[in-house]
Short mmCIF file of C-alpha atoms in Angstrom, two decimals:
data_model
loop_
_atom_site.label_atom_id
_atom_site.label_comp_id
_atom_site.label_asym_id
_atom_site.label_seq_id
_atom_site.Cartn_x
_atom_site.Cartn_y
_atom_site.Cartn_z
CA MET A 86 14.82 10.06 -22.72
CA ASN A 87 17.75 7.72 -22.15
CA ALA A 88 18.34 5.31 -25.06
CA LYS A 89 19.78 2.75 -22.66
CA ARG A 90 17.40 0.91 -20.35
CA THR A 91 17.63 2.09 -16.75
CA VAL A 92 16.37 0.50 -13.52
CA LEU A 93 16.44 1.98 -10.01
CA VAL A 94 17.00 -0.54 -7.20
CA VAL A 95 15.73 0.33 -3.70
CA ALA A 96 16.36 -1.99 -0.75
CA HIS A 97 15.76 -2.33 2.98
CA THR A 98 19.42 -2.19 3.91
CA GLY A 99 18.70 -3.26 7.47
CA ARG A 100 18.02 -6.79 6.24
CA THR A 101 20.88 -9.04 5.19
CA ALA A 102 18.62 -10.78 2.65
CA ALA A 103 17.79 -7.45 1.03
CA ARG A 104 21.46 -6.50 0.67
CA SER A 105 22.42 -9.81 -0.90
CA SER A 106 19.33 -9.74 -3.14
CA ALA A 107 20.23 -6.24 -4.30
CA ARG A 108 23.68 -7.40 -5.37
CA LEU A 109 22.10 -10.31 -7.27
CA VAL A 110 19.65 -7.99 -9.05
CA VAL A 111 22.30 -5.42 -9.94
CA GLY A 112 24.59 -8.17 -11.24
CA MET A 113 21.90 -9.67 -13.49
CA LEU A 114 20.82 -6.29 -14.84
CA THR A 115 24.29 -4.95 -15.56
CA ALA A 116 25.29 -8.24 -17.21
CA ALA A 117 22.35 -7.74 -19.56
CA GLY A 118 23.49 -4.23 -20.42
CA VAL A 119 20.95 -2.37 -18.28
CA ASN A 120 22.00 0.81 -16.49
CA VAL A 121 21.36 0.46 -12.74
CA ARG A 122 20.91 3.19 -10.14
CA VAL A 123 21.07 2.86 -6.36
CA LEU A 124 20.33 5.51 -3.75
CA ALA A 125 23.17 7.40 -2.14
CA SER A 126 21.77 6.60 1.32
CA GLU A 127 21.98 2.86 0.54
CA ALA A 128 25.08 2.59 -1.64
CA ALA A 129 27.59 1.99 1.16
CA ASP A 130 25.54 -0.89 2.59
CA LEU A 131 24.72 -2.47 -0.77
CA ARG A 132 28.23 -2.28 -2.26
CA CYS A 133 26.91 -2.90 -5.78
CA ALA A 134 29.71 -2.62 -8.30
CA GLY A 135 28.74 -1.02 -11.61
CA ALA A 136 25.70 0.87 -10.29
CA ASP A 137 25.27 4.63 -10.53
CA VAL A 138 24.73 6.36 -7.19
CA VAL A 139 21.93 8.96 -7.15
CA PRO A 140 20.30 11.10 -4.41
CA ALA A 141 17.03 9.84 -2.89
CA THR A 142 14.87 12.41 -4.69
CA PRO A 143 12.07 12.09 -7.28
CA GLU A 144 14.74 12.60 -9.95
CA ALA A 145 16.18 9.19 -9.01
CA ALA A 146 13.39 7.47 -10.95
CA GLU A 147 13.28 9.91 -13.88
CA ASP A 148 13.57 8.15 -17.26
CA ALA A 149 13.83 4.78 -15.51
CA GLU A 150 11.91 1.84 -16.90
CA MET A 151 11.21 0.43 -13.46
CA VAL A 152 11.95 0.66 -9.74
CA ILE A 153 12.74 -2.75 -8.22
CA VAL A 154 12.05 -2.72 -4.48
CA LEU A 155 13.60 -5.31 -2.17
CA GLY A 156 11.96 -5.40 1.26
CA GLY A 157 8.45 -5.21 2.67
CA ASP A 158 5.49 -2.95 2.02
CA GLY A 159 7.11 -0.19 4.06
CA THR A 160 10.09 -0.14 1.72
CA LEU A 161 7.80 -0.03 -1.29
CA LEU A 162 5.83 2.87 0.20
CA ARG A 163 9.12 4.72 0.62
CA ALA A 164 9.97 4.05 -3.01
CA THR A 165 6.62 5.43 -4.19
CA GLU A 166 7.80 8.90 -3.12
CA MET A 167 10.33 8.73 -5.96
CA ALA A 168 8.40 6.63 -8.49
CA ARG A 169 5.04 8.44 -8.41
CA PRO A 170 6.23 11.87 -9.59
CA ALA A 171 8.28 10.22 -12.34
CA GLY A 172 5.45 7.95 -13.49
CA THR A 173 7.72 4.91 -13.13
CA PRO A 174 6.25 1.49 -12.23
CA LEU A 175 7.45 -0.36 -9.14
CA LEU A 176 8.12 -4.07 -8.82
CA GLY A 177 8.11 -5.24 -5.21
CA VAL A 178 10.00 -8.33 -4.06
CA ASN A 179 8.78 -9.28 -0.60
CA LEU A 180 11.47 -9.82 2.00
CA GLY A 181 9.25 -8.66 4.86
CA HIS A 182 6.16 -10.16 6.48
CA VAL A 183 2.82 -9.93 4.67
CA GLY A 184 3.84 -7.87 1.64
CA PHE A 185 0.50 -7.22 -0.08
CA LEU A 186 2.03 -4.68 -2.44
CA ALA A 187 4.88 -6.93 -3.52
CA GLU A 188 4.59 -8.99 -6.69
CA ALA A 189 7.26 -11.61 -6.07
CA GLU A 190 8.76 -13.53 -3.17
CA SER A 191 12.47 -13.92 -2.56
CA ASP A 192 12.54 -17.38 -4.14
CA ASP A 193 11.12 -15.86 -7.34
CA LEU A 194 13.79 -13.17 -7.62
CA PRO A 195 15.88 -14.54 -10.54
CA ASP A 196 12.73 -15.28 -12.57
CA ALA A 197 11.33 -11.83 -11.77
CA VAL A 198 14.48 -10.14 -13.06
CA GLU A 199 14.38 -12.27 -16.23
CA ARG A 200 10.79 -11.15 -16.81
CA VAL A 201 11.83 -7.54 -16.44
CA LEU A 202 14.68 -8.02 -18.89
CA SER A 203 12.34 -9.61 -21.45
CA ARG A 204 9.58 -7.05 -20.71
CA ARG A 205 7.13 -9.79 -19.74
CA TYR A 206 5.09 -7.79 -17.26
CA ALA A 207 1.95 -5.68 -17.09
CA VAL A 208 1.46 -2.34 -15.33
CA GLU A 209 -1.44 -1.58 -12.98
CA ARG A 210 -2.58 1.93 -12.14
CA ARG A 211 -3.37 2.20 -8.43
CA MET A 212 -5.51 5.10 -7.27
CA THR A 213 -3.98 7.42 -4.67
CA ILE A 214 -5.47 10.13 -2.46
CA ASP A 215 -4.55 13.79 -2.17
CA VAL A 216 -4.81 15.22 1.34
CA THR A 217 -5.26 18.89 2.31
CA VAL A 218 -5.10 20.28 5.85
CA ARG A 219 -6.81 23.61 6.56
CA GLN A 220 -6.73 25.77 9.67
CA ASN A 221 -9.40 28.49 9.81
CA GLY A 222 -9.77 28.23 6.04
CA THR A 223 -6.05 28.55 5.32
CA VAL A 224 -4.24 25.64 3.73
CA THR A 225 -1.45 24.63 6.09
CA ALA A 226 -0.32 21.37 4.47
CA LYS A 227 -0.76 19.26 1.34
CA THR A 228 0.34 15.66 0.96
CA TRP A 229 -0.80 12.35 -0.52
CA ALA A 230 -1.04 8.62 0.17
CA LEU A 231 -1.26 5.29 -1.62
CA ASN A 232 -2.68 3.29 1.29
CA GLU A 233 -4.30 5.67 3.75
CA ALA A 234 -4.46 9.03 5.48
CA THR A 235 -5.16 8.65 9.20
CA VAL A 236 -6.35 11.33 11.59
CA GLU A 237 -5.30 10.24 15.07
CA LYS A 238 -5.38 11.48 18.63
CA VAL A 239 -2.20 12.77 20.25
CA ALA A 240 -2.87 12.09 23.93
CA ARG A 241 -3.21 8.42 24.83
CA GLU A 242 -5.52 9.16 27.77
CA ARG A 243 -8.24 10.98 25.79
CA MET A 244 -10.21 10.59 22.59
CA ILE A 245 -10.22 12.96 19.66
CA GLU A 246 -13.55 14.55 18.70
CA VAL A 247 -14.24 14.60 14.95
CA VAL A 248 -17.10 15.55 12.67
CA ILE A 249 -17.29 13.55 9.43
CA GLU A 250 -18.36 15.19 6.17
CA ILE A 251 -18.99 13.46 2.84
CA ASP A 252 -19.45 15.47 -0.35
CA GLY A 253 -20.10 18.70 1.52
CA ARG A 254 -22.71 17.28 3.92
CA PRO A 255 -22.19 16.41 7.63
CA LEU A 256 -22.60 12.73 8.47
CA SER A 257 -21.86 12.24 12.16
CA ARG A 258 -19.72 13.28 15.12
CA TRP A 259 -17.58 10.77 16.96
CA GLY A 260 -15.31 10.57 19.94
CA CYS A 261 -12.68 8.06 18.81
CA ASP A 262 -9.02 7.15 18.63
CA GLY A 263 -8.90 8.23 15.00
CA VAL A 264 -10.28 7.86 11.49
CA VAL A 265 -8.71 6.02 8.55
CA CYS A 266 -9.39 7.33 5.03
CA ALA A 267 -8.11 4.64 2.67
CA THR A 268 -7.95 3.54 -0.93
CA SER A 269 -8.82 0.06 -2.15
CA THR A 270 -5.09 -0.68 -2.15
CA GLY A 271 -4.96 0.37 1.51
CA SER A 272 -7.96 -1.77 2.48
CA THR A 273 -5.59 -4.59 3.49
CA ALA A 274 -3.38 -2.29 5.59
CA TYR A 275 -4.36 -0.07 8.56
CA ALA A 276 -8.03 0.07 7.48
CA PHE A 277 -8.20 -3.73 7.70
CA SER A 278 -6.68 -3.70 11.19
CA ALA A 279 -9.34 -1.15 12.22
CA GLY A 280 -12.18 -3.40 11.04
CA GLY A 281 -12.66 -2.18 7.48
CA PRO A 282 -13.58 -4.37 4.52
CA VAL A 283 -11.18 -5.85 1.99
CA VAL A 284 -11.75 -4.19 -1.39
CA TRP A 285 -10.35 -5.74 -4.55
CA PRO A 286 -7.78 -3.34 -6.06
CA GLU A 287 -9.55 -3.03 -9.42
CA VAL A 288 -12.57 -1.57 -7.55
CA GLU A 289 -11.86 2.14 -7.22
CA ALA A 290 -13.37 3.49 -3.99
CA LEU A 291 -12.68 5.56 -0.90
CA LEU A 292 -12.98 3.95 2.52
CA LEU A 293 -13.66 5.70 5.81
CA VAL A 294 -13.01 3.55 8.88
CA PRO A 295 -13.40 4.89 12.46
CA ILE A 296 -10.89 3.66 15.03
CA SER A 297 -12.58 2.62 18.31
CA ALA A 298 -15.37 5.18 17.94
CA HIS A 299 -17.68 5.65 20.96
CA ALA A 300 -20.92 5.75 18.94
CA LEU A 301 -23.69 3.44 17.73
CA PHE A 302 -23.31 4.51 14.09
CA ALA A 303 -19.61 4.07 13.55
CA GLY A 304 -19.18 1.30 11.01
CA PRO A 305 -16.79 1.40 8.05
CA LEU A 306 -18.04 3.25 4.98
CA VAL A 307 -17.28 2.76 1.28
CA VAL A 308 -18.00 5.71 -1.02
CA SER A 309 -17.43 6.77 -4.60
CA PRO A 310 -13.83 7.39 -5.68
CA ASP A 311 -14.99 10.84 -6.81
CA SER A 312 -16.39 11.77 -3.38
CA VAL A 313 -14.60 14.18 -1.07
CA LEU A 314 -14.15 13.11 2.55
CA ALA A 315 -13.53 15.65 5.30
CA VAL A 316 -12.62 15.14 8.94
CA GLU A 317 -13.12 18.27 11.07
CA VAL A 318 -11.80 18.70 14.59
CA PRO A 319 -14.07 21.15 16.45
CA ALA A 320 -12.41 24.31 17.71
CA ALA A 321 -13.51 23.46 21.24
CA SER A 322 -11.70 20.12 21.19
CA THR A 323 -9.31 19.31 24.00
CA ALA A 324 -5.74 19.43 22.80
CA GLY A 325 -3.08 16.92 23.70
CA GLN A 326 0.62 17.41 24.22
CA ARG A 327 3.77 15.76 22.95
CA PRO A 328 7.42 16.46 23.73
CA ALA A 329 8.99 19.11 21.51
CA PRO A 330 11.82 17.91 19.25
CA GLY A 331 15.13 18.31 21.02
CA GLY A 332 13.48 18.77 24.41
CA GLY A 333 12.06 21.97 25.84
CA GLN A 334 8.44 22.86 26.49
CA ASN A 335 5.79 20.39 25.29
CA GLU A 336 3.91 21.24 22.09
CA THR A 337 0.11 21.30 22.07
CA PHE A 338 -1.91 19.79 19.21
CA ALA A 339 -5.44 18.45 18.75
CA GLY A 340 -4.28 15.55 16.61
CA VAL A 341 -1.90 14.23 14.03
CA LEU A 342 -2.29 13.22 10.39
CA TRP A 343 -0.26 10.29 9.10
CA CYS A 344 -0.06 9.39 5.39
CA ASP A 345 1.12 5.83 4.68
CA GLY A 346 2.79 5.89 8.09
CA ARG A 347 5.54 8.08 6.62
CA ARG A 348 4.41 11.70 6.25
CA ARG A 349 3.24 13.46 9.42
CA VAL A 350 1.28 16.68 9.90
CA ASP A 351 0.33 17.97 13.37
CA PHE A 352 -2.78 20.14 13.63
CA SER A 353 -4.57 22.29 16.21
CA PRO A 354 -8.25 22.42 17.27
CA GLY A 355 -10.41 23.77 14.44
CA ALA A 356 -8.44 21.91 11.75
CA ARG A 357 -10.06 20.32 8.70
CA VAL A 358 -8.55 17.41 6.76
CA GLU A 359 -9.86 16.86 3.23
CA VAL A 360 -9.30 13.64 1.26
CA ARG A 361 -10.03 13.21 -2.46
CA ARG A 362 -8.89 11.13 -5.42
CA GLY A 363 -5.21 11.71 -6.12
CA SER A 364 -4.07 13.61 -9.18
CA GLU A 365 -1.40 10.99 -9.95
CA PRO A 366 -1.64 7.20 -9.61
CA VAL A 367 1.06 4.81 -8.45
CA LEU A 368 2.09 2.29 -11.09
CA LEU A 369 2.74 -1.30 -10.00
CA ALA A 370 4.37 -3.89 -12.24
CA ARG A 371 2.61 -7.26 -12.31
CA LEU A 372 4.18 -10.48 -13.56
CA ARG A 373 0.85 -12.28 -13.96
CA GLY A 374 -2.71 -11.30 -14.80
CA GLY A 375 -3.65 -7.91 -16.20
CA GLU A 376 -5.17 -4.62 -15.17
CA GLY A 377 -8.92 -4.82 -14.64
CA SER A 378 -9.07 -8.43 -15.88
CA ALA A 379 -10.60 -11.52 -14.35
CA ALA A 380 -7.07 -12.88 -14.08
CA GLY A 381 -6.10 -9.86 -12.00
CA GLY A 382 -9.02 -10.41 -9.62
CA ALA A 383 -8.17 -14.10 -9.32
CA ALA A 384 -4.54 -13.23 -8.54
CA PHE A 385 -5.66 -10.98 -5.68
CA THR A 386 -7.93 -13.74 -4.33
CA ASP A 387 -4.99 -16.13 -4.36
CA ARG A 388 -2.89 -13.49 -2.65
CA LEU A 389 -5.42 -13.14 0.18
CA VAL A 390 -5.45 -16.91 0.66
CA ALA A 391 -1.66 -17.04 0.69
CA LYS A 392 -0.94 -14.03 2.88
CA PHE A 393 -3.53 -14.81 5.57
CA GLY A 394 -3.29 -18.60 5.37
CA LEU A 395 -7.04 -18.85 4.71
CA PRO A 396 -8.59 -22.35 4.87
CA VAL A 397 -9.82 -23.39 1.42
CA ALA A 398 -9.65 -27.19 1.69
CA GLY A 399 -12.77 -28.73 0.17
CA TRP A 400 -13.27 -26.15 -2.56
CA ARG A 401 -14.60 -27.96 -5.63
CA GLY A 402 -14.78 -25.18 -8.19
CA ARG A 403 -16.83 -24.98 -11.37
CA ARG A 404 -16.83 -28.08 -13.58
CA PRO A 405 -15.77 -27.72 -17.19
CA GLY A 406 -18.86 -28.01 -19.34
CA TRP A 407 -21.25 -26.23 -16.96
CA ASN A 408 -23.31 -23.56 -18.64
CA ASP A 409 -24.80 -20.37 -17.20
CA GLU A 410 -28.22 -22.03 -16.76
CA GLY A 411 -26.72 -24.42 -14.27
CA SER A 412 -27.03 -27.70 -16.18
CA ALA A 413 -23.97 -29.88 -15.96
CA GLY A 414 -22.04 -31.12 -18.95
CA HIS A 415 -19.70 -34.03 -19.08
CA GLY A 416 -16.58 -32.30 -17.92
CA SER A 417 -13.50 -33.66 -16.28
CA MET A 418 -13.14 -34.35 -12.60
CA GLU A 419 -13.86 -31.41 -10.25
CA GLN A 420 -10.98 -29.44 -8.85
CA GLU A 421 -10.43 -29.67 -5.14
CA ILE A 422 -7.92 -27.69 -3.14
CA THR A 423 -5.91 -29.69 -0.65
CA GLU A 424 -4.73 -28.67 2.79
CA GLN A 425 -1.54 -27.34 1.20
CA GLY A 426 -3.55 -24.56 -0.50
CA SER A 427 -2.70 -22.73 -3.67
CA THR A 428 0.63 -22.75 -5.46
CA GLU A 429 1.30 -19.15 -4.38
CA ARG A 430 0.73 -19.99 -0.72
CA SER A 431 3.12 -22.93 -0.90
CA ARG A 432 5.89 -20.47 -1.75
CA GLU A 433 5.30 -18.50 1.46
CA ARG A 434 7.79 -19.04 4.24
CA PRO A 435 6.02 -20.66 7.25
CA ASP A 436 7.60 -18.29 9.76
CA ARG A 437 5.78 -15.20 8.41
CA LYS A 438 3.36 -13.54 10.81
CA GLU A 439 0.24 -11.56 9.93
CA GLU A 440 1.02 -7.84 10.03
CA PRO A 441 -1.54 -6.14 7.77
CA ARG A 442 -0.30 -2.63 8.53
CA ALA A 443 2.75 -1.57 6.59
CA HIS A 444 5.55 0.31 8.30
CA ALA A 445 8.71 1.75 6.90
#
């Protein structure tokens, strides 16, 4: 274990704001005597003097106290591939659009770095999912996801046929565009866009959300985090085609599996995709609230209001002095939220658009 504190900085180098923010972060950390690492693939764009350059592998986050991520949710999902194996928490600073996974906004950056330096943060454990693909009983691929694993059709002009299984028992067969298997963390990403419910992150659960299923029983499902979901593609399914890499004859597949929009696995008819609780969580640093606490739940509620611009004008809240039996005491004046909304929402830039699904 390194005696000196170490922080890995990951940035979306395609954004000018991310590059300048990275230089600010590196400067503050190195001035405080913290060892800073940047990825070799980003070093030339960031031009951060005093930072160590490391390959973009899981070893980049080894022995680091934290990974500070500058960008959107897609950048943070990329950083999880290094932070998760190392067991290193991530602190996201949102420079993208919605940024549900991020803890701070760009205006909060100096304060966020000061909190890291003074160790004034909590760490949340976010459940992940492990994903196994089988073909005729043989394991052909293993991967994982923080947000979701999505089984999707290949050919735009036809549906994909799937049979859904939960805990070893068949549930239903659908013709659809795909199926999203998500965590609570991922409930505000692709699953939300597909019509799934929002699940508070401290509620561990697995979600199964059909995408445009042609069936009467095809609503979103929420099951135990210890359940095992399986999506089977019947052997008689019609395969689609996509161009082969580098040209040449088209390749034929029944569907495609995407994990967090980053890791892709193509599969043939007869494939089976299994989803279960992940063996390793992703750790997220939080600057306010605490894991599993009422404060943490309130922070997520405020985040929903801020990110989606939800109307809350007229909310009166609970009066101080009220007891659980409902009788009123002589408390102070009721709280009422104005049209400007919560403090967190007031920090949001007005030009942000709603994009619940995260992309790298």
